[in-house]
Amino acid sequence: MNILFVATELAPHAKAGGLGDVMAALPMALARAGHGVSLVVPLHRGLKRAGEFRATSLEMEFPAGGKMERARVWQGKRGGVALWGIEKDEYFDRAQLYGEGGGDYPDSLERFNFFARAAVELARYIEPTPEVIQVNDWHAALVPAYVRALGLPMKTLFTIHNLRYQGEFPAQDFRKLDLPEGIFRPEGLEFFGKLNLLKGAITLSDAVNTVSPTYAREIQKKEHGCGLHDVLRGKGKWLSGILNGIDEEVWNPATDGELKKNFRRGNLAGRLECRVALERETGLEPANGRPIFGMVTRLVREKGVDLVLGAAGEMVQQGGRLVILGAGDPVLEKALTELAGKHPKQIVVRTGYNEGFARRIFGGSDFFLMPSRSEPCGLTQMYAMRYGAIPVVGDVGGLHDTVEDWNLEKKMGTGLRFEPTEKGMRGALSRALALWDTPSMMKLIRQNGIKKSWSWKAAVPAYEKIYRSLVG
Ligand code: ADP
């Protein structure tokens, strides 16, 4: 099968969250299984500078924003996947992928309309012609609309990595697109009088999937549907959930160059050194036999950052330490920085994006906090388990599917799950502290987590099944 992925992130040089990691792994896993796989991304500044892509002589011309536009195409290759980069410096040579200072760039619609239209043009150009175009999240979400409007034969699969970000714009902005009037209807891109790109992709694509089975069920209900539960339910059997994997080579404590000492599942001696190194690096007072809680996250409400703010005092009182790495909402950044200011020897907060530090948190903390209120899949809990940190997670979405709640009687489980409320967070904290006081149980649960495999191999047959049902 020939598949073209369309996405706006590719780790490590163009990554804002999990989407970047997924694009650096799933297409490659499909290529390893024998498929012809391509991936097209905007040629963001980080990608252009990294040297993985090279300029080609191919220049595409197409209408975008009501005029004829041109885009130079760049090319690269990774793990058997043909990489294509759409060059348009005016739109993509920027400091960030989506925006600076907490908001989106004001010309987001123009940028991602251009990208989607260019990606569809590329789909017509590459050989062999892709049978399926797999479109990811709202930034790429105009692709199914253009495939339909141009009458192209490719089937489209729309993958939702996060339903919360929909690409909503005022109705009059529809004029900025290069689509026939008829597509601005409830069966297309219109949603309650607004232009809604994600919703348009749900209705206009041939199939939709999301990144965990539980999230696929949750989003069909009002509570987690972000307003789109009825639209999603309308997809019937064409909506499914496939659990993400992780790249077990890239995320491997036995080889990770960012760790003070490497370690593997049979011998965790090196992990103790990583723990001490984390205390030193952060300037924390040595935990002296008490646990270190870690957190690596985008700072947004859905990640439950406020729940950690509420529980941090108790954590410190019980002798615990807290290390947080996060970037995002300036209000949450400020609240966390103030919290750390109150407990400078027990709580460390670093803002900004820092993958090396993230890895050292996975490798050096005892518990990994992820009190999400909603989580499509989540990758960090899997990284944490692989690096020996015990996940303490909100019982939602992909966290429900990947973290098995510890059962003391059966001595089974890989972490702690709780209802993501203040009360739930307090309960989880006391369970974690009780567990900490029983080292043999800590060891067991940590080993259970480390032993798990999160390889992408499991997802490949599930995607193949969808492609086959689309192509027939
Ligand atoms: P989401 O996509 O919702 O942000 P995921 O858990 O699926 O959540 O993926 C987040 C990815 O981004 C992980 O690879 C995580 O390590 C990384 N990440 C998040 N915040 C930071 C940060 N401040 N610095 C470095 N890496 C981060």
Coordinates of C-alpha atoms and ligand atoms in Angstrom, one line a residue:
M1 CA 0.0 0.0 0.0
N2 CA 1.2 3.6 -0.7
I3 CA 0.5 6.0 2.0
L4 CA 1.1 9.7 2.3
F5 CA 1.2 11.3 5.8
V6 CA 0.4 15.0 6.1
A7 CA 1.4 16.6 9.3
T8 CA 2.9 19.8 10.7
E9 CA 5.4 18.2 13.1
L10 CA 8.4 15.9 12.8
A11 CA 10.7 15.2 15.8
P12 CA 13.3 16.1 16.8
H13 CA 13.6 19.4 14.8
A14 CA 9.9 20.4 14.5
K15 CA 8.1 19.2 17.6
A16 CA 5.5 20.8 19.8
G17 CA 4.2 17.7 21.5
G18 CA 3.4 14.0 20.9
L19 CA 2.4 14.5 17.2
G20 CA 6.1 15.2 16.4
D21 CA 7.2 11.9 18.0
V22 CA 4.4 10.0 16.3
M23 CA 5.4 11.3 12.9
A24 CA 9.0 10.2 13.6
A25 CA 7.9 6.7 14.3
L26 CA 4.6 5.5 12.8
P27 CA 5.4 6.1 9.1
M28 CA 8.8 4.4 9.6
A29 CA 7.1 1.4 11.3
L30 CA 4.8 1.1 8.2
A31 CA 7.7 1.4 5.9
R32 CA 9.4 -1.5 7.7
A33 CA 6.3 -3.5 7.2
G34 CA 6.8 -3.2 3.5
H35 CA 4.5 -0.2 2.6
G36 CA 5.5 2.7 0.4
V37 CA 5.4 5.6 2.8
S38 CA 5.9 9.3 2.3
L39 CA 5.5 12.2 4.8
V40 CA 5.0 15.8 3.9
V41 CA 5.6 18.6 6.4
P42 CA 6.0 22.4 6.2
L43 CA 9.7 23.2 6.0
H44 CA 9.8 24.9 9.4
R45 CA 13.0 26.7 10.3
G46 CA 14.3 23.9 12.5
L47 CA 13.9 21.4 9.6
K48 CA 15.5 23.6 7.1
R49 CA 18.5 24.2 9.3
A50 CA 18.9 20.6 10.4
G51 CA 20.2 19.4 7.0
E52 CA 18.0 16.4 6.7
F53 CA 16.1 17.9 3.8
R54 CA 17.7 19.1 0.5
A55 CA 16.2 21.5 -2.0
T56 CA 15.0 19.9 -5.2
S57 CA 14.3 21.6 -8.5
L58 CA 10.6 20.8 -8.1
E59 CA 8.4 23.9 -7.8
M60 CA 4.7 23.5 -7.6
E61 CA 2.2 26.1 -8.6
F62 CA -1.3 26.1 -7.2
P63 CA -4.1 28.5 -6.1
A64 CA -4.0 29.5 -2.5
G65 CA -5.6 32.5 -0.8
G66 CA -7.2 33.5 -4.0
K67 CA -4.1 33.8 -6.1
M68 CA -1.6 31.6 -7.8
E69 CA 1.2 30.6 -5.4
R70 CA 4.5 28.7 -5.7
A71 CA 6.2 26.4 -3.3
R72 CA 9.7 24.9 -3.6
V73 CA 9.8 21.2 -2.6
W74 CA 12.6 19.8 -0.4
Q75 CA 13.3 16.1 0.0
G76 CA 14.8 13.8 2.6
K77 CA 14.7 10.2 3.6
R78 CA 14.4 8.6 7.1
G79 CA 13.9 5.0 8.0
G80 CA 12.6 4.1 4.5
V81 CA 10.2 7.0 4.5
A82 CA 10.3 9.6 1.7
L83 CA 10.2 13.0 3.4
W84 CA 8.9 16.0 1.6
G85 CA 9.2 19.6 2.9
I86 CA 7.1 22.5 1.6
E87 CA 9.2 25.6 1.5
K88 CA 7.5 28.9 2.0
D89 CA 9.7 31.1 4.2
E90 CA 7.1 33.8 4.6
Y91 CA 5.0 31.2 6.4
F92 CA 7.3 28.6 7.9
D93 CA 10.7 30.2 8.6
R94 CA 9.6 31.3 12.1
A95 CA 10.8 30.9 15.6
Q96 CA 7.9 28.6 16.6
L97 CA 5.7 26.1 14.8
Y98 CA 2.4 27.6 15.7
G99 CA 2.8 30.9 17.6
E100 CA 4.7 32.8 20.2
G101 CA 3.8 34.0 23.6
G102 CA 1.0 31.5 24.2
G103 CA -1.2 32.3 21.1
D104 CA -1.3 31.2 17.5
Y105 CA 0.2 33.3 14.8
P106 CA -2.5 35.6 13.4
D107 CA -2.2 34.2 9.8
S108 CA -2.6 30.6 10.9
L109 CA -5.5 30.0 8.5
E110 CA -3.4 31.3 5.5
R111 CA -0.4 29.3 6.6
F112 CA -2.2 26.0 6.9
N113 CA -4.4 26.5 4.0
F114 CA -1.3 27.0 1.9
F115 CA 0.3 23.9 3.4
A116 CA -2.8 21.6 2.9
R117 CA -3.2 22.8 -0.7
A118 CA 0.5 22.2 -1.4
A119 CA 0.3 18.7 0.2
V120 CA -2.6 17.8 -2.1
E121 CA -0.7 19.1 -5.1
L122 CA 2.3 16.9 -4.0
A123 CA 0.0 13.9 -3.7
R124 CA -0.9 14.3 -7.3
Y125 CA 2.8 14.5 -8.2
I126 CA 4.5 11.7 -6.3
E127 CA 4.8 8.2 -7.8
P128 CA 3.4 5.8 -7.2
T129 CA 0.3 7.8 -6.4
P130 CA -0.7 7.3 -2.7
E131 CA -3.9 5.3 -2.3
V132 CA -4.4 6.7 1.2
I133 CA -3.6 10.1 2.6
Q134 CA -3.3 10.1 6.4
V135 CA -4.1 13.6 7.6
N136 CA -3.1 14.6 11.1
D137 CA -4.8 17.2 13.3
W138 CA -6.4 20.5 12.5
H139 CA -3.3 22.1 10.9
A140 CA -3.5 19.6 8.0
A141 CA -7.3 19.3 8.2
L142 CA -8.1 21.0 4.9
V143 CA -6.6 18.1 2.9
P144 CA -9.8 16.0 2.7
A145 CA -11.7 19.1 1.5
Y146 CA -9.3 19.7 -1.3
V147 CA -9.2 16.0 -2.2
R148 CA -12.9 16.1 -2.6
A149 CA -13.1 19.5 -4.3
L150 CA -10.5 18.4 -6.9
G151 CA -12.2 15.0 -7.4
L152 CA -9.0 13.1 -6.6
P153 CA -9.1 9.3 -6.2
M154 CA -7.1 9.0 -2.9
K155 CA -8.9 7.9 0.2
T156 CA -8.4 10.0 3.3
L157 CA -7.9 8.9 6.9
F158 CA -8.0 11.7 9.4
T159 CA -6.1 11.0 12.6
I160 CA -7.1 13.1 15.7
H161 CA -4.2 13.5 18.1
N162 CA -6.1 16.1 20.1
L163 CA -9.7 17.1 19.6
R164 CA -9.4 20.2 21.7
Y165 CA -7.6 22.2 19.0
Q166 CA -10.0 22.5 16.1
G167 CA -8.9 25.5 14.0
E168 CA -12.0 27.6 14.4
F169 CA -12.4 30.8 12.4
P170 CA -15.2 33.3 11.6
A171 CA -17.5 32.3 8.7
Q172 CA -16.2 35.1 6.5
D173 CA -12.7 33.6 6.5
F174 CA -14.0 30.8 4.3
R175 CA -13.4 33.2 1.5
K176 CA -9.7 32.9 2.2
L177 CA -9.8 29.3 1.1
D178 CA -9.8 28.0 -2.4
L179 CA -12.8 25.7 -2.1
P180 CA -16.3 25.8 -3.7
E181 CA -19.1 27.5 -1.7
G182 CA -20.9 24.2 -1.3
I183 CA -18.3 22.9 1.1
F184 CA -19.2 25.6 3.7
R185 CA -22.2 23.6 4.9
P186 CA -23.0 21.5 8.0
E187 CA -21.9 18.4 6.1
G188 CA -18.6 20.1 5.4
L189 CA -16.5 22.8 7.0
E190 CA -19.3 24.8 8.7
F191 CA -20.1 24.2 12.4
F192 CA -22.7 26.4 14.0
G193 CA -22.0 29.3 11.7
K194 CA -18.3 29.1 12.0
L195 CA -15.5 27.7 9.9
N196 CA -14.2 24.7 11.8
L197 CA -11.3 22.8 10.1
L198 CA -11.1 19.8 12.3
K199 CA -14.9 19.2 12.1
G200 CA -14.6 19.6 8.3
A201 CA -12.0 16.9 8.2
I202 CA -14.1 14.6 10.3
T203 CA -17.1 14.8 8.0
L204 CA -15.2 15.0 4.7
S205 CA -12.6 12.2 5.3
D206 CA -13.4 8.6 4.5
A207 CA -12.4 7.4 7.9
V208 CA -11.3 8.9 11.2
N209 CA -9.2 7.4 14.0
T210 CA -7.8 8.6 17.2
V211 CA -4.8 7.5 19.2
S212 CA -6.2 5.3 21.9
P213 CA -9.3 3.1 22.1
T214 CA -10.6 4.7 25.3
Y215 CA -10.2 8.3 23.9
A216 CA -12.1 7.1 20.8
R217 CA -15.0 6.1 23.1
E218 CA -14.8 9.2 25.3
I219 CA -15.0 11.7 22.5
Q220 CA -18.3 10.4 21.4
K221 CA -19.8 11.6 24.7
K222 CA -20.6 15.2 25.6
E223 CA -18.1 15.3 28.5
H224 CA -15.0 14.8 26.3
G225 CA -16.4 15.6 22.9
C226 CA -15.3 19.2 22.8
G227 CA -18.6 20.0 21.1
L228 CA -18.1 17.4 18.3
H229 CA -19.4 14.3 20.0
D230 CA -22.5 14.0 17.7
V231 CA -20.4 14.6 14.6
L232 CA -18.0 11.9 15.7
R233 CA -20.8 9.5 16.6
G234 CA -22.1 10.1 13.1
K235 CA -19.0 8.4 11.7
G236 CA -20.2 5.0 13.0
K237 CA -17.9 2.2 12.2
W238 CA -15.5 4.6 10.4
L239 CA -14.3 5.9 13.7
S240 CA -11.7 3.9 15.6
G241 CA -9.0 4.1 18.2
I242 CA -5.5 2.8 17.7
L243 CA -3.0 3.1 20.6
N244 CA 0.2 5.0 19.8
G245 CA 3.5 3.3 20.4
I246 CA 6.9 4.8 21.2
D247 CA 10.2 4.6 19.4
E248 CA 12.0 2.2 21.7
E249 CA 15.4 2.9 20.1
V250 CA 15.1 6.7 20.6
W251 CA 13.7 6.3 24.1
N252 CA 16.1 3.8 25.6
P253 CA 17.7 4.2 29.1
A254 CA 20.4 1.7 28.1
T255 CA 21.7 4.0 25.3
D256 CA 20.4 7.5 26.2
G257 CA 23.3 10.0 26.0
E258 CA 21.5 12.5 28.1
L259 CA 21.6 10.3 31.2
K260 CA 24.4 10.5 33.8
K261 CA 24.6 6.7 33.7
N262 CA 22.8 4.3 31.5
F263 CA 20.8 1.4 32.9
R264 CA 18.7 -1.5 31.7
R265 CA 15.9 -3.4 33.1
G266 CA 17.9 -6.2 34.7
N267 CA 20.2 -3.8 36.5
L268 CA 19.0 -0.5 37.8
A269 CA 22.2 0.5 39.6
G270 CA 22.8 3.3 37.1
R271 CA 19.3 4.7 37.9
L272 CA 20.4 5.6 41.4
E273 CA 23.2 7.8 39.9
C274 CA 20.7 9.4 37.6
R275 CA 18.5 10.2 40.6
V276 CA 21.4 11.9 42.5
A277 CA 22.4 13.7 39.3
L278 CA 18.9 15.1 39.0
E279 CA 19.1 16.4 42.5
R280 CA 22.4 18.0 41.8
E281 CA 21.4 19.5 38.4
T282 CA 18.3 21.1 39.9
G283 CA 19.9 22.2 43.2
L284 CA 17.4 20.3 45.2
E285 CA 18.1 19.4 48.7
P286 CA 18.8 15.7 48.7
A287 CA 15.6 13.8 49.1
N288 CA 17.1 11.8 52.0
G289 CA 15.0 8.7 51.6
R290 CA 11.9 10.5 50.4
P291 CA 10.5 10.3 46.8
I292 CA 11.1 12.6 43.9
F293 CA 8.1 13.5 41.8
G294 CA 8.7 14.5 38.2
M295 CA 6.5 16.1 35.5
V296 CA 7.2 17.0 31.9
T297 CA 4.3 18.7 30.1
R298 CA 2.8 21.3 27.9
L299 CA 1.3 23.8 30.4
V300 CA -2.4 23.7 29.7
R301 CA -5.4 23.2 31.9
E302 CA -6.2 19.8 30.4
K303 CA -2.9 18.4 31.7
G304 CA -4.1 19.0 35.3
V305 CA -1.3 21.4 36.2
D306 CA -3.6 23.1 38.7
L307 CA -4.1 19.8 40.5
V308 CA -0.3 19.6 41.0
L309 CA -0.3 23.2 42.3
G310 CA -2.9 22.2 44.8
A311 CA -1.1 19.0 46.0
A312 CA 2.5 20.4 46.0
G313 CA 2.4 21.7 49.6
E314 CA 1.4 18.3 50.9
M315 CA 4.1 16.7 48.8
V316 CA 6.8 18.9 50.4
Q317 CA 5.4 18.5 53.9
Q318 CA 5.8 14.7 53.5
G319 CA 9.4 15.2 52.6
G320 CA 8.9 14.8 48.8
R321 CA 10.7 16.7 46.1
L322 CA 9.1 18.0 42.9
V323 CA 10.7 18.7 39.5
I324 CA 8.6 20.2 36.8
L325 CA 9.5 21.0 33.2
G326 CA 6.8 22.7 31.2
A327 CA 6.1 25.3 28.6
G328 CA 2.9 26.9 27.5
D329 CA 0.3 29.1 29.2
P330 CA 2.1 32.1 30.8
V331 CA -0.4 32.1 33.7
L332 CA 0.4 28.6 34.6
E333 CA 4.1 29.2 34.1
K334 CA 3.9 32.1 36.6
A335 CA 1.9 30.1 39.1
L336 CA 4.4 27.3 39.0
T337 CA 7.4 29.6 39.3
E338 CA 5.8 31.3 42.3
L339 CA 5.3 27.9 43.9
A340 CA 8.9 27.0 43.4
G341 CA 9.9 30.3 44.9
K342 CA 8.1 29.3 48.1
H343 CA 9.9 26.0 48.4
P344 CA 13.3 26.6 46.6
K345 CA 15.0 23.5 48.1
Q346 CA 12.1 21.2 47.5
I347 CA 10.5 22.3 44.3
V348 CA 12.2 23.1 41.0
V349 CA 10.3 24.5 38.0
R350 CA 11.9 25.0 34.6
T351 CA 10.0 26.6 31.9
G352 CA 10.7 26.2 28.2
Y353 CA 11.4 23.2 26.0
N354 CA 14.4 21.0 26.9
E355 CA 14.4 17.5 25.7
G356 CA 17.7 16.5 27.5
F357 CA 16.2 17.7 30.8
A358 CA 13.0 15.8 30.1
R359 CA 15.0 12.6 29.6
R360 CA 16.8 13.2 32.9
I361 CA 13.5 13.6 34.7
F362 CA 12.2 10.3 33.3
G363 CA 15.4 8.6 34.3
G364 CA 15.9 10.2 37.8
S365 CA 12.5 10.7 39.4
D366 CA 10.6 8.1 41.4
F367 CA 7.1 9.0 40.4
F368 CA 6.0 10.7 37.2
L369 CA 2.9 12.9 37.5
M370 CA 0.4 13.2 34.7
P371 CA -2.9 14.2 36.3
S372 CA -4.5 14.9 32.9
R373 CA -8.2 15.6 32.7
S374 CA -8.2 14.5 29.1
E375 CA -5.4 12.6 27.3
P376 CA -5.8 11.3 23.7
C377 CA -2.9 8.9 24.2
G378 CA 0.0 10.5 26.0
L379 CA 3.5 9.4 25.4
T380 CA 5.3 10.6 28.5
Q381 CA 3.8 8.0 30.8
M382 CA 5.3 5.4 28.4
Y383 CA 8.7 7.1 28.4
A384 CA 8.5 7.3 32.2
M385 CA 7.7 3.6 32.6
R386 CA 10.5 2.7 30.2
Y387 CA 12.9 4.8 32.3
G388 CA 11.7 3.4 35.6
A389 CA 9.6 6.2 36.9
I390 CA 6.2 5.1 38.2
P391 CA 3.4 6.9 36.5
V392 CA 0.7 8.6 38.6
V393 CA -2.0 9.5 36.1
G394 CA -5.5 10.7 35.6
D395 CA -7.7 7.8 34.7
V396 CA -8.7 9.0 31.2
G397 CA -8.0 8.2 27.5
G398 CA -4.7 6.7 26.6
L399 CA -3.6 6.8 30.2
H400 CA -6.3 4.3 31.1
D401 CA -5.1 2.1 28.2
T402 CA -1.4 2.2 29.1
V403 CA -1.1 2.4 32.9
E404 CA -2.4 -0.6 34.8
D405 CA -3.5 0.5 38.3
W406 CA -1.5 -1.1 41.1
N407 CA -3.4 -3.9 42.9
L408 CA -1.8 -4.7 46.2
E409 CA -3.5 -8.0 46.7
K410 CA -2.6 -9.4 43.3
K411 CA 0.7 -7.5 43.2
M412 CA -0.1 -6.4 39.7
G413 CA 0.1 -3.1 38.0
T414 CA 2.4 -0.5 36.5
G415 CA 1.3 2.7 38.1
L416 CA -1.4 4.6 39.9
R417 CA -4.6 5.8 38.2
F418 CA -7.0 8.3 39.8
E419 CA -10.0 10.4 39.0
P420 CA -8.4 13.8 38.0
T421 CA -10.0 16.0 40.7
E422 CA -8.5 17.6 43.7
K423 CA -9.7 14.8 45.9
G424 CA -8.5 12.2 43.4
M425 CA -5.1 13.9 43.4
R426 CA -4.8 13.9 47.2
G427 CA -5.7 10.2 47.2
A428 CA -3.2 9.3 44.6
L429 CA -0.5 11.2 46.5
S430 CA -1.1 9.3 49.7
R431 CA -1.1 6.0 47.7
A432 CA 2.2 7.0 46.2
L433 CA 3.7 7.8 49.6
A434 CA 2.4 4.5 51.1
L435 CA 3.9 2.7 48.2
W436 CA 7.2 4.5 48.7
D437 CA 7.3 3.2 52.2
T438 CA 7.2 -0.4 51.0
P439 CA 10.4 -0.7 48.9
S440 CA 9.7 -4.2 47.8
M441 CA 6.4 -3.1 46.2
M442 CA 8.1 -0.1 44.6
K443 CA 10.6 -2.4 43.0
L444 CA 7.9 -4.7 41.7
I445 CA 5.7 -2.0 40.2
R446 CA 8.8 -0.4 38.6
Q447 CA 9.9 -3.7 37.1
N448 CA 6.3 -4.3 35.8
G449 CA 6.5 -1.0 34.0
I450 CA 10.0 -1.4 32.6
K451 CA 9.2 -4.8 31.2
K452 CA 6.3 -3.5 29.1
S453 CA 6.8 -3.2 25.4
W454 CA 5.4 -0.1 23.6
S455 CA 6.6 -0.9 20.2
W456 CA 4.8 0.5 17.2
K457 CA 4.6 -3.0 15.8
A458 CA 1.3 -3.5 17.6
A459 CA -0.3 -0.5 15.8
V460 CA 0.8 -1.5 12.3
P461 CA -1.8 -4.2 11.7
A462 CA -4.5 -2.0 13.0
Y463 CA -3.6 0.8 10.5
E464 CA -3.3 -1.8 7.7
K465 CA -6.8 -3.0 8.5
I466 CA -8.2 0.6 8.0
Y467 CA -6.2 1.2 4.8
R468 CA -7.5 -2.1 3.4
S469 CA -11.1 -1.3 4.3
L470 CA -10.8 2.1 2.6
V471 CA -9.1 0.8 -0.5
G472 CA -10.9 -2.4 -0.8
Ligands
ADP1 P1 1.0 16.2 24.2 O1 1.2 15.7 22.7 O2 -0.4 16.4 24.6 O3 1.9 17.3 24.5 P2 2.3 13.6 24.8 O4 2.6 13.0 26.1 O5 1.7 12.8 23.8 O6 1.5 15.0 25.1 O7 3.7 14.1 24.2 C1 4.5 15.2 24.7 C2 5.9 15.1 24.1 O8 6.5 16.4 24.2 C3 6.8 14.1 24.8 O9 7.8 13.7 23.9 C4 7.4 15.0 25.9 O10 8.6 14.5 26.4 C5 7.6 16.3 25.2 N1 7.5 17.5 26.0 C6 6.4 18.1 26.5 N2 6.8 19.3 27.1 C7 8.1 19.3 27.0 C8 9.1 20.3 27.5 N3 8.8 21.4 28.2 N4 10.4 20.1 27.2 C9 10.8 19.0 26.5 N5 9.9 18.0 26.0 C10 8.6 18.2 26.3

